XYZ file of C-alpha atoms in Angstrom:
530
model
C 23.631 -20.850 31.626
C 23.600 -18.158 28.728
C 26.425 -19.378 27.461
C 25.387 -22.885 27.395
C 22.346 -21.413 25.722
C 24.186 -20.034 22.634
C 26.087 -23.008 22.076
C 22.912 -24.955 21.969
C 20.700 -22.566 19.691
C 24.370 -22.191 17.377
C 24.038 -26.136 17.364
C 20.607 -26.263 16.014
C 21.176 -23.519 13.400
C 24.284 -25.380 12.231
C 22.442 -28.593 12.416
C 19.714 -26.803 10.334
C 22.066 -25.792 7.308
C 23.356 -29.266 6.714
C 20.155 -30.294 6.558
C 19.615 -27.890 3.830
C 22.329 -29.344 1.695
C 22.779 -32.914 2.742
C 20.554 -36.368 3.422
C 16.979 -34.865 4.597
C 15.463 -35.780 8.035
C 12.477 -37.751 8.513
C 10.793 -35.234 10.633
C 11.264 -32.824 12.775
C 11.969 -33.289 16.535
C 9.203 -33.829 18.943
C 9.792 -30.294 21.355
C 11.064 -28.149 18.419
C 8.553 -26.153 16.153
C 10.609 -25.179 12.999
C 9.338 -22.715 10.201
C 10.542 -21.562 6.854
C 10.194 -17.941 6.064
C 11.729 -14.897 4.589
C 13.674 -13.370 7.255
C 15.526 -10.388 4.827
C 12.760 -7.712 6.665
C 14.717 -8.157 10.262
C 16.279 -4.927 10.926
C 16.427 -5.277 14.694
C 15.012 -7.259 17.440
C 14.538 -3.947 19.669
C 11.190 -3.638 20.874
C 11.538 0.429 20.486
C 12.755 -0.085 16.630
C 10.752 -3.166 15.363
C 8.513 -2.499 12.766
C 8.526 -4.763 10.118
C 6.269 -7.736 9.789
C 8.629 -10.717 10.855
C 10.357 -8.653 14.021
C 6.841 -8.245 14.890
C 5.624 -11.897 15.088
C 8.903 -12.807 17.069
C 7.903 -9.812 19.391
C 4.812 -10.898 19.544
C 5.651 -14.378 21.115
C 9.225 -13.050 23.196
C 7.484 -10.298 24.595
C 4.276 -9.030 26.608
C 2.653 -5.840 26.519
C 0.803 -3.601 28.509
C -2.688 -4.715 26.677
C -4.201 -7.160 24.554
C -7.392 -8.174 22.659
C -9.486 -11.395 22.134
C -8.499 -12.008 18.557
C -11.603 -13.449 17.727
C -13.202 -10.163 18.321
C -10.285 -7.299 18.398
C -12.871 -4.906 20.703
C -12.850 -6.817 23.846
C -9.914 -5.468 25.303
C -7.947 -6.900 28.167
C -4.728 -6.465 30.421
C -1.592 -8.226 30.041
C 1.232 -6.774 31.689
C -1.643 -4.183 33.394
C -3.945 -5.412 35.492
C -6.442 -2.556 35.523
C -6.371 1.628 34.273
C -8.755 4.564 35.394
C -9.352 7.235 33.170
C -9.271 10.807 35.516
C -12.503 13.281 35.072
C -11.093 15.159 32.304
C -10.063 12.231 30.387
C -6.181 13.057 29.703
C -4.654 10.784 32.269
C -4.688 7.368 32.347
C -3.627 5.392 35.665
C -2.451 1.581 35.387
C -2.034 -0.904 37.886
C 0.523 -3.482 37.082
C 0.412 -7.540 37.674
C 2.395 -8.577 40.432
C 4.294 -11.761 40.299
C 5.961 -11.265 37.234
C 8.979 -12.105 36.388
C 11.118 -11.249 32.981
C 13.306 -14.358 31.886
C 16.630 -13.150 33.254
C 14.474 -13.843 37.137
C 14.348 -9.831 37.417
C 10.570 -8.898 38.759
C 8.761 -6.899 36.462
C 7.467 -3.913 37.814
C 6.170 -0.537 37.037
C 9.708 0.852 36.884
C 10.082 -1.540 33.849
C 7.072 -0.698 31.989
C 7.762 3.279 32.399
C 11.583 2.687 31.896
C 10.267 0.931 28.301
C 7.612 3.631 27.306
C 10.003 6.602 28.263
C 12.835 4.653 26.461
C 10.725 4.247 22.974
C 10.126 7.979 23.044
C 13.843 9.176 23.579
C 15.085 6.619 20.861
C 12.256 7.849 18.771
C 12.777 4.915 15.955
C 10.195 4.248 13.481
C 6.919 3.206 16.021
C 7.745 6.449 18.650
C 5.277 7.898 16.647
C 2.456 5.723 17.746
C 3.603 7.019 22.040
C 4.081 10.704 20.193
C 0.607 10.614 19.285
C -0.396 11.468 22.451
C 1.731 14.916 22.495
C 4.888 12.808 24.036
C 8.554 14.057 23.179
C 11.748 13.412 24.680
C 11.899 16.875 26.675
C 8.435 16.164 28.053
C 7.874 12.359 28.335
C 9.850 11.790 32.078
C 6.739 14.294 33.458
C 4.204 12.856 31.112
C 4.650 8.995 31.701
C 5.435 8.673 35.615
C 6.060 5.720 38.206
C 3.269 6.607 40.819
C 3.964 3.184 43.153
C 5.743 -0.081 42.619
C 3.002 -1.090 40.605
C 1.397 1.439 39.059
C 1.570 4.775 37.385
C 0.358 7.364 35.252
C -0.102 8.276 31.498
C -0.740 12.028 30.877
C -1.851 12.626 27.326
C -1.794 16.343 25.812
C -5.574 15.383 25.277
C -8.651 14.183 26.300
C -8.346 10.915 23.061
C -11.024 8.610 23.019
C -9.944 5.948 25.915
C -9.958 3.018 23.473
C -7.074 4.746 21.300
C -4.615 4.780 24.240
C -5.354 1.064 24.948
C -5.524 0.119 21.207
C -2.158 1.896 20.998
C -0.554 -0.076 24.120
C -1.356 -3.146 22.628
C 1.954 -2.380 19.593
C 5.374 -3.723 20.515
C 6.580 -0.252 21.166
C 4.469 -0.896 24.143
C 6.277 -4.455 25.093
C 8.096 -4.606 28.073
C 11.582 -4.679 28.658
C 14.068 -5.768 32.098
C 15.357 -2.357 32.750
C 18.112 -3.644 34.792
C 19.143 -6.294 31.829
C 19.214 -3.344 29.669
C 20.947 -0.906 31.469
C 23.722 -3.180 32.586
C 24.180 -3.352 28.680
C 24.226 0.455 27.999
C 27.046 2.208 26.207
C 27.238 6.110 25.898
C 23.897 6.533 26.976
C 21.998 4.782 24.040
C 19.537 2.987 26.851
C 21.187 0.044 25.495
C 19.941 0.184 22.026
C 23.079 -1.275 19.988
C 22.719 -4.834 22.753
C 19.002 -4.857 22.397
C 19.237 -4.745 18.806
C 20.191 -8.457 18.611
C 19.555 -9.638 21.888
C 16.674 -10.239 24.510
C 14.769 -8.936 27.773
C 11.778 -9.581 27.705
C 8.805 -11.932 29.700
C 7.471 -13.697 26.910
C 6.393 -17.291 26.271
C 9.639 -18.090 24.524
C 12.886 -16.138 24.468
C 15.228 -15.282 21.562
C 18.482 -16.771 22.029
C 19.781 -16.291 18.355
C 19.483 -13.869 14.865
C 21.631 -14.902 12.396
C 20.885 -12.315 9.602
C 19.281 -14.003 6.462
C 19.337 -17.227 7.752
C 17.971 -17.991 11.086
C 16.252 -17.010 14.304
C 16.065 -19.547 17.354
C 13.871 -19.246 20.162
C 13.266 -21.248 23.873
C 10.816 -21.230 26.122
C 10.594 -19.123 28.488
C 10.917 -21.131 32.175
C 9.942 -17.455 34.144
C 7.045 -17.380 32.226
C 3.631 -16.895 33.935
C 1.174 -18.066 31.343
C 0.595 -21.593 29.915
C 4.236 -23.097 29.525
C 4.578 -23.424 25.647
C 5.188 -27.544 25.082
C 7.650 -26.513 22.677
C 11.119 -26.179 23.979
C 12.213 -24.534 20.350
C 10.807 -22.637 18.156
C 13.120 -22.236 14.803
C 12.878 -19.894 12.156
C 14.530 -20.911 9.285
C 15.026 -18.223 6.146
C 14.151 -20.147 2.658
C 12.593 -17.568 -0.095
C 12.084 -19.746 -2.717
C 8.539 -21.109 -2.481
C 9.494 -24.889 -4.163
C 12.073 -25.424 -1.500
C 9.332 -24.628 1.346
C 7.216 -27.076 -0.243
C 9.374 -29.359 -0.844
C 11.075 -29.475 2.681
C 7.458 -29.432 4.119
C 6.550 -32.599 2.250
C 9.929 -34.155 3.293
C 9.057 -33.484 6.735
C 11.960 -31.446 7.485
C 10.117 -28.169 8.551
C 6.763 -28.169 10.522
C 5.323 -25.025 9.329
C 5.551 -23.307 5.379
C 5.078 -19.668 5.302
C 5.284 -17.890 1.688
C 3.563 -20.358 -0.751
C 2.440 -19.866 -4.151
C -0.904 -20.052 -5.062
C 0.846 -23.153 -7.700
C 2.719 -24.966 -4.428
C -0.654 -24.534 -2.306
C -2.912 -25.963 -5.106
C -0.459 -29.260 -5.065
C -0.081 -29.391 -1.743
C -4.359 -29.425 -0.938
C -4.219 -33.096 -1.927
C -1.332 -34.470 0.608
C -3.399 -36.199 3.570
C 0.100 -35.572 5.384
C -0.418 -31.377 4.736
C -3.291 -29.260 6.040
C -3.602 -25.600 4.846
C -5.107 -22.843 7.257
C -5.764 -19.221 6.766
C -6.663 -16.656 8.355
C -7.812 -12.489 6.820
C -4.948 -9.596 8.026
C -5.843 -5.783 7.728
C -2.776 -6.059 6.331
C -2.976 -3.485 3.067
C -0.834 -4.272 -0.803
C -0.210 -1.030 -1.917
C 1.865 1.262 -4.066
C 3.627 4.880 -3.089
C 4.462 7.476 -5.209
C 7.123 10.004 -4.049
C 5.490 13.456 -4.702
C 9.018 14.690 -5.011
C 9.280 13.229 -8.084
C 8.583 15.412 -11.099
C 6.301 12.914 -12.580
C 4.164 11.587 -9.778
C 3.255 14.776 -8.537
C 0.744 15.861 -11.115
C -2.522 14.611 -10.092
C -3.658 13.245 -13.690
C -0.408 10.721 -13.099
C -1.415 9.007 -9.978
C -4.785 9.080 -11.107
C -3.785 7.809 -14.296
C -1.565 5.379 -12.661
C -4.051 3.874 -10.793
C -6.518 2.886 -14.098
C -2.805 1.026 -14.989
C -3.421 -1.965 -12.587
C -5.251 -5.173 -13.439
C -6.277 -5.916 -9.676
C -8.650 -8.721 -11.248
C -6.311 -10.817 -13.361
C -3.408 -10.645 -10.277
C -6.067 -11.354 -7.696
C -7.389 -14.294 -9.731
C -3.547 -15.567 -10.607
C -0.525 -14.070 -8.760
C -2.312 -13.920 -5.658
C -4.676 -16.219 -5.616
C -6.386 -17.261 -2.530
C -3.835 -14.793 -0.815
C -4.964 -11.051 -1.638
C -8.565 -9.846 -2.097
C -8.658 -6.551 -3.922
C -9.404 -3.878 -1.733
C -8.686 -0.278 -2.644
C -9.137 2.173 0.769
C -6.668 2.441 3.403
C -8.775 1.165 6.270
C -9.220 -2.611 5.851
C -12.722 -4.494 5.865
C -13.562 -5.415 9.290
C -11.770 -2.198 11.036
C -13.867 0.350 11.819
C -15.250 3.070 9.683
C -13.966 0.664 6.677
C -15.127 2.074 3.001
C -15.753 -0.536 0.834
C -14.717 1.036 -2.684
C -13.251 -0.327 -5.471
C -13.842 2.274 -8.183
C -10.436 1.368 -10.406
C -9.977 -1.237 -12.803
C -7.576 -1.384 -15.639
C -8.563 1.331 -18.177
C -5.653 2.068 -20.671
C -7.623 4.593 -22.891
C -8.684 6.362 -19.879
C -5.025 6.541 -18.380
C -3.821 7.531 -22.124
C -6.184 10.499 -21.670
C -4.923 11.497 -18.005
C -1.536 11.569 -19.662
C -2.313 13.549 -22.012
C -4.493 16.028 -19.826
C -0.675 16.150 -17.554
C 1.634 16.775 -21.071
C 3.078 13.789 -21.118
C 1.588 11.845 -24.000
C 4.472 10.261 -24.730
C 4.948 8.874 -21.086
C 7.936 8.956 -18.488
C 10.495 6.484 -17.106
C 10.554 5.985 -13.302
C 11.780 3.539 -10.818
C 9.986 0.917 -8.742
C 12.091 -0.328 -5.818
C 10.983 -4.436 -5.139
C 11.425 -6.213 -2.536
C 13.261 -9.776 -4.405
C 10.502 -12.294 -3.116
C 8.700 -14.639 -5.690
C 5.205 -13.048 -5.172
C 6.762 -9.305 -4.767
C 8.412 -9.684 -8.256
C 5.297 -11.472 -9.988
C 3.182 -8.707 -8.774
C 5.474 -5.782 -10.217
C 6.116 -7.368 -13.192
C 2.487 -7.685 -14.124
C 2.414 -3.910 -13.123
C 5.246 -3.218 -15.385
C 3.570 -4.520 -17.766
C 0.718 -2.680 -18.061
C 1.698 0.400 -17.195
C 3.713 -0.048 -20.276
C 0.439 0.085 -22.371
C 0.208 3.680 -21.587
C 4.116 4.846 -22.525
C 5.247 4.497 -19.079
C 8.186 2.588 -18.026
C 8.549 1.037 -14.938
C 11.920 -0.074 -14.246
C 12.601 -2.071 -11.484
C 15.391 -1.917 -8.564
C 15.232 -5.693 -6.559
C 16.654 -5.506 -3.288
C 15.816 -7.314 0.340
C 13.352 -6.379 2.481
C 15.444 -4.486 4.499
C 17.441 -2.655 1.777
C 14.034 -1.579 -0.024
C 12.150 -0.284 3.557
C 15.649 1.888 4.155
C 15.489 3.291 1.170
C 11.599 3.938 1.497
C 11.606 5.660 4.915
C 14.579 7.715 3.577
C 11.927 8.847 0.833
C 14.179 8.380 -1.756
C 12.481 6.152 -4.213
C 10.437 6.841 -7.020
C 7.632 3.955 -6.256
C 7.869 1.631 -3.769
C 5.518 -1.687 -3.626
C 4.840 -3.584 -0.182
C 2.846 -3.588 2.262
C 1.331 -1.903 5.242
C -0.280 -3.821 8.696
C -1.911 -1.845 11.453
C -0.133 -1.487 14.648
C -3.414 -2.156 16.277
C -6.609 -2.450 16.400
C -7.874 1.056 15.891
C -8.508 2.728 12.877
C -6.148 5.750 13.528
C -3.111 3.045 12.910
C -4.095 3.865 9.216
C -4.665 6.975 9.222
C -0.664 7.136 8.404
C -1.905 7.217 4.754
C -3.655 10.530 4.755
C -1.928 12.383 7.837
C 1.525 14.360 7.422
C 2.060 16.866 10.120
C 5.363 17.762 9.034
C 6.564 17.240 5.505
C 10.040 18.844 6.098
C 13.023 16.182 5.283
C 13.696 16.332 9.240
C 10.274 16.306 10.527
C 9.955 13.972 13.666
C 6.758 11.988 12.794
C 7.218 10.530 9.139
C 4.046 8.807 8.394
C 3.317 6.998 5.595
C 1.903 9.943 3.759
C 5.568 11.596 4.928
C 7.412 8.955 3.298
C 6.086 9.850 0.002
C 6.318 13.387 0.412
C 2.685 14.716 0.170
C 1.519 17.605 1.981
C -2.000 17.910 3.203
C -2.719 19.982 5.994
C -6.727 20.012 5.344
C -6.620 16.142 5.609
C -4.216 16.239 8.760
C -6.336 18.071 10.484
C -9.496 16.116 9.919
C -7.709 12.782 10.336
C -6.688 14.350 14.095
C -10.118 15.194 14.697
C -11.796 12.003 13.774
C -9.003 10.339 16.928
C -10.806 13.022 19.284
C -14.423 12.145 18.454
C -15.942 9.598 21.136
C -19.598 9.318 19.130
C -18.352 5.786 16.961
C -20.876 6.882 14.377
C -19.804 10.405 14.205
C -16.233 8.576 13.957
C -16.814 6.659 11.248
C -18.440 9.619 8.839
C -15.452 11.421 9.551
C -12.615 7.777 8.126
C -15.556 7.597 4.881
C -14.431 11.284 4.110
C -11.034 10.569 4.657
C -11.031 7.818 2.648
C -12.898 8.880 -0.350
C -10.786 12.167 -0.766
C -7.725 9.560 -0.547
C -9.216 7.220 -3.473
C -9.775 10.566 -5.269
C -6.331 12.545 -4.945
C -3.606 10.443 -2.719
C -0.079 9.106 -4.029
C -1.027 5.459 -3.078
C -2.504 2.943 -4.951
C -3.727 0.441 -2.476
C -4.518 -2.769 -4.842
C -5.198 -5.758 -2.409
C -5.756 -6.847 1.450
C -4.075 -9.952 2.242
C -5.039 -13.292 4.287
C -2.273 -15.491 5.377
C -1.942 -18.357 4.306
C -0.258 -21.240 6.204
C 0.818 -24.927 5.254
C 1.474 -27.174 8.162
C 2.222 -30.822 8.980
C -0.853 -32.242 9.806
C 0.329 -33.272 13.289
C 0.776 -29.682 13.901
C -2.268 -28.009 16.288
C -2.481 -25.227 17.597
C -0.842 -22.625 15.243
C -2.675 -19.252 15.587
C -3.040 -17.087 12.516
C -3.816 -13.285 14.192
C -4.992 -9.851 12.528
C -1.818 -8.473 12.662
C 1.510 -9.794 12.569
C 2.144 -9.398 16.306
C -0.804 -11.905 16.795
C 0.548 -14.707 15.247
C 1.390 -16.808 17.857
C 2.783 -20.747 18.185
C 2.760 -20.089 21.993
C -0.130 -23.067 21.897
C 1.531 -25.432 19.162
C 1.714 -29.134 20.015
C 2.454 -31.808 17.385
């Protein structure tokens, strides 16, 4: 049967190509969903190691985890995988109860042997989201006594301490927390590496659909899930199909040949609004546009820089072009509509004032430095217009293109000079951005490597009032303590956050259903029907 499933999703990506270079289709079949995107961000399909924003959707619809959220209104909270959790009288241990009846798509049951098996597992691998389980004082010495199967369905989560409840949950709603078939993925284990290298590019999951194939940079087919417990999705397929250029997107949509368009120019969505046969939706992210400056670099560690840097941006003119109906611009690392949000926007683009920061730092006559860019249409636009204008003020920006992938290596390695993307939270609590202004450990080796890690800055003070603010269980007291926090980080950080994003989606009109989330794990075509 597996077999017979890779011959049919190597089929439709083969059938796909052609398409791309011979006579186009009419439409697209009746049970198959098919989507052009920019793939070049998959680094793995691994549950423990995804975290990057497509890997995340495809987790999001392949997997379940332990909790979820109305994503209408992110604070009512709910069970997925758990059924229920009790919080002990001193508040640092968390019991769960697990759904019975599951089942994971191999047929295996899923039980609370699973979901411990996958928590302990993302600690010990400790990729990129451990951090968010480490949070909670977990390591890989300590996490077998600290996460522990109490029953068949249930156990217990023992946190170093007593966190506001809603953290934990908020936490077990990221796709470190999905759920994996520990038998599936131990039968697949090689020198003890919990079967990391097979996960990486295969599947084990519950999910509404399952992944049945990657093909790097070019496609990424998924079925649906018959185990399933939920709604049965009433597409069979769902295709992913990896086209960059935004006129090719638009132009395959029109033809009918994909259902869905995903990275449209403001230009392609303006000529599409017209087309009866094309409806646009869109929906606001907390997803955050931003700039980071590695403090290891001579330049961008002088304070005057990064505060002249950030008077060498015209938000306005990209917002109202580049980005048009696609980025607001927002300048504080918690988004609008997360709690404890600061709604600031003190820079604008101010080239006498940056010439006098310069000046103030010795370097009148400027400095060179690299940008590393990820090669996408809007990615380029934006850091050419940045180039630009930081030009006005003697400094040149010269820029290294690369794919998503190659750029976020290099950036987690910290060894770039600037690096331009973007940021989404993890979930739904405000902590998931405190990455910005918390750095624990700024030692090359250090085992949590936060944002604010990645760019080398070292702030104890602010570490230590960002951990305080996750302890405090008065929401009010809470948010005084993120409106500090963020106004010393407008004031003094290494980031220029420029713009929070909506997504924006162009669809076949036939298509219903599509579900644009707050984060990139909530995007879900689960509920599609055409």
């Amino acid at each position: 049967m597996f077999i017979r499933a890779r011959l049919m999703a190597t089929a439709a990506i083969a059938a796909l190509t052609l398409t791309a270079t011979g006579p186009l289709l009419a439409a697209t079949p009746d049970d198959t969903i098919i989507q052009a995107y920019t793939l070049d961000d998959i680094i793995s399909l691994d549950p423990a190691e995804v975290f990057e924003f497509t890997a995340s959707e495809i987790i999001g619809n392949s997997y379940e985890p332990l909790i979820g959220y109305e994503l209408d209104d992110v604070s009512k909270i709910f069970g997925v995988v758990a059924e229920s959790w009790e919080l002990s009288e001193d508040g640092m241990t968390m019991s769960f109860k697990i759904r019975e009846g599951k089942k994971f798509a191999s047929g295996n049951d899923l039980t609370a042997e699973d979901v411990v098996f996958s928590l302990v597992r993302g600690v010990k691998l400790d990729k990129s989201p451990a951090f968010i389980l480490g949070q909670f004082g977990l390591t890989a010495e300590n996490v077998d006594e600290k996460i522990k199967q109490t029953g068949d369905y249930s156990f217990d989560f023992t946190m170093d301490k007593a966190y506001a409840p809603t953290f934990l949950l908020y936490c077990l709603t990221a796709t470190i927390s999905s759920v994996v078939d520990k038998d599936l993925v131990m039968e697949n284990e090689v020198d003890g590496d919990f079967g990391y290298n097979w996960l990486k590019t295969n599947y084990a999951g519950s999910g509404a659909f399952t992944i049945r194939e990657w093909r790097a940079n070019e496609a990424v087919v998924m079925e649906r899930n018959d185990n399933y417990d939920g709604p049965k999705p009433a597409m069979a397929r769902s295709i992913y199909r990896h086209i960059p250029e935004a006129a090719t997107q638009r132009l395959l949509l029109e033809q009918g040949d994909i259902d869905v368009a995903r990275d449209l120019l403001p230009e392609e969505l303006e000529a599409l609004s017209s087309n009866p046969d094309i409806k646009i939706e869109k929906g606001v992210k907390g997803t955050l546009f931003y700039l980071g400056l590695n403090q290891k670099n001579e330049f961008l560690s002088k304070p005057e820089v990064r505060e002249a840097m950030k008077y060498l941006v015209d938000y306005a003119t990209i917002a109202e072009t580049i980005v048009k109906g696609k980025m607001e611009v927002h300048q504080t690392f918690l988004p609008s509509g997360m709690l404890g949000a600061l709604e600031e926007t003190p820079y604008s683009l101010n080239v006498e004032k940056a010439k006098e920061l310069l000046a103030s730092a010795g370097l009148a006559d400027g400095f060179t430095v690299t940008m590393d860019t990820r090669n996408t249409p809007d990615v380029t636009a934006i850091a050419q217009a940045i180039q630009q204008t930081m030009a006005m003020a003697g400094i040149t920006l010269e820029i290294i293109p690369g794919d998503g992938g190659q750029t976020l290596e290099k950036y987690r390695a910290r060894t770039h000079d600037i690096y331009i993307g973007n940021w989404g939270p993890d979930y739904q609590d405000p902590h998931t951005n405190v990455t910005f202004a918390q750095n624990p450990d700024n030692s090359d080796d250090a085992a949590a490597k936060p944002l604010a890690w990645r760019n080398a800055w070292e702030i104890p003070e602010m570490t230590a009032k960002a951990d305080s603010a996750v302890l405090e269980r008065d929401s009010a007291k809470r948010v005084e303590i993120y409106h500090e926090l963020q106004q010393e980080h407008l004031e003094s950080s290494p980031f220029i956050i420029m713009f929070q994003e909506s997504e924006v989606v162009a669809m076949r009109s036939n298509v219903e259903g599509y579900i644009i989330g707050p984060s990139f794990n909530d995007n879900s075509f689960r509920g599609v029907t055409k």
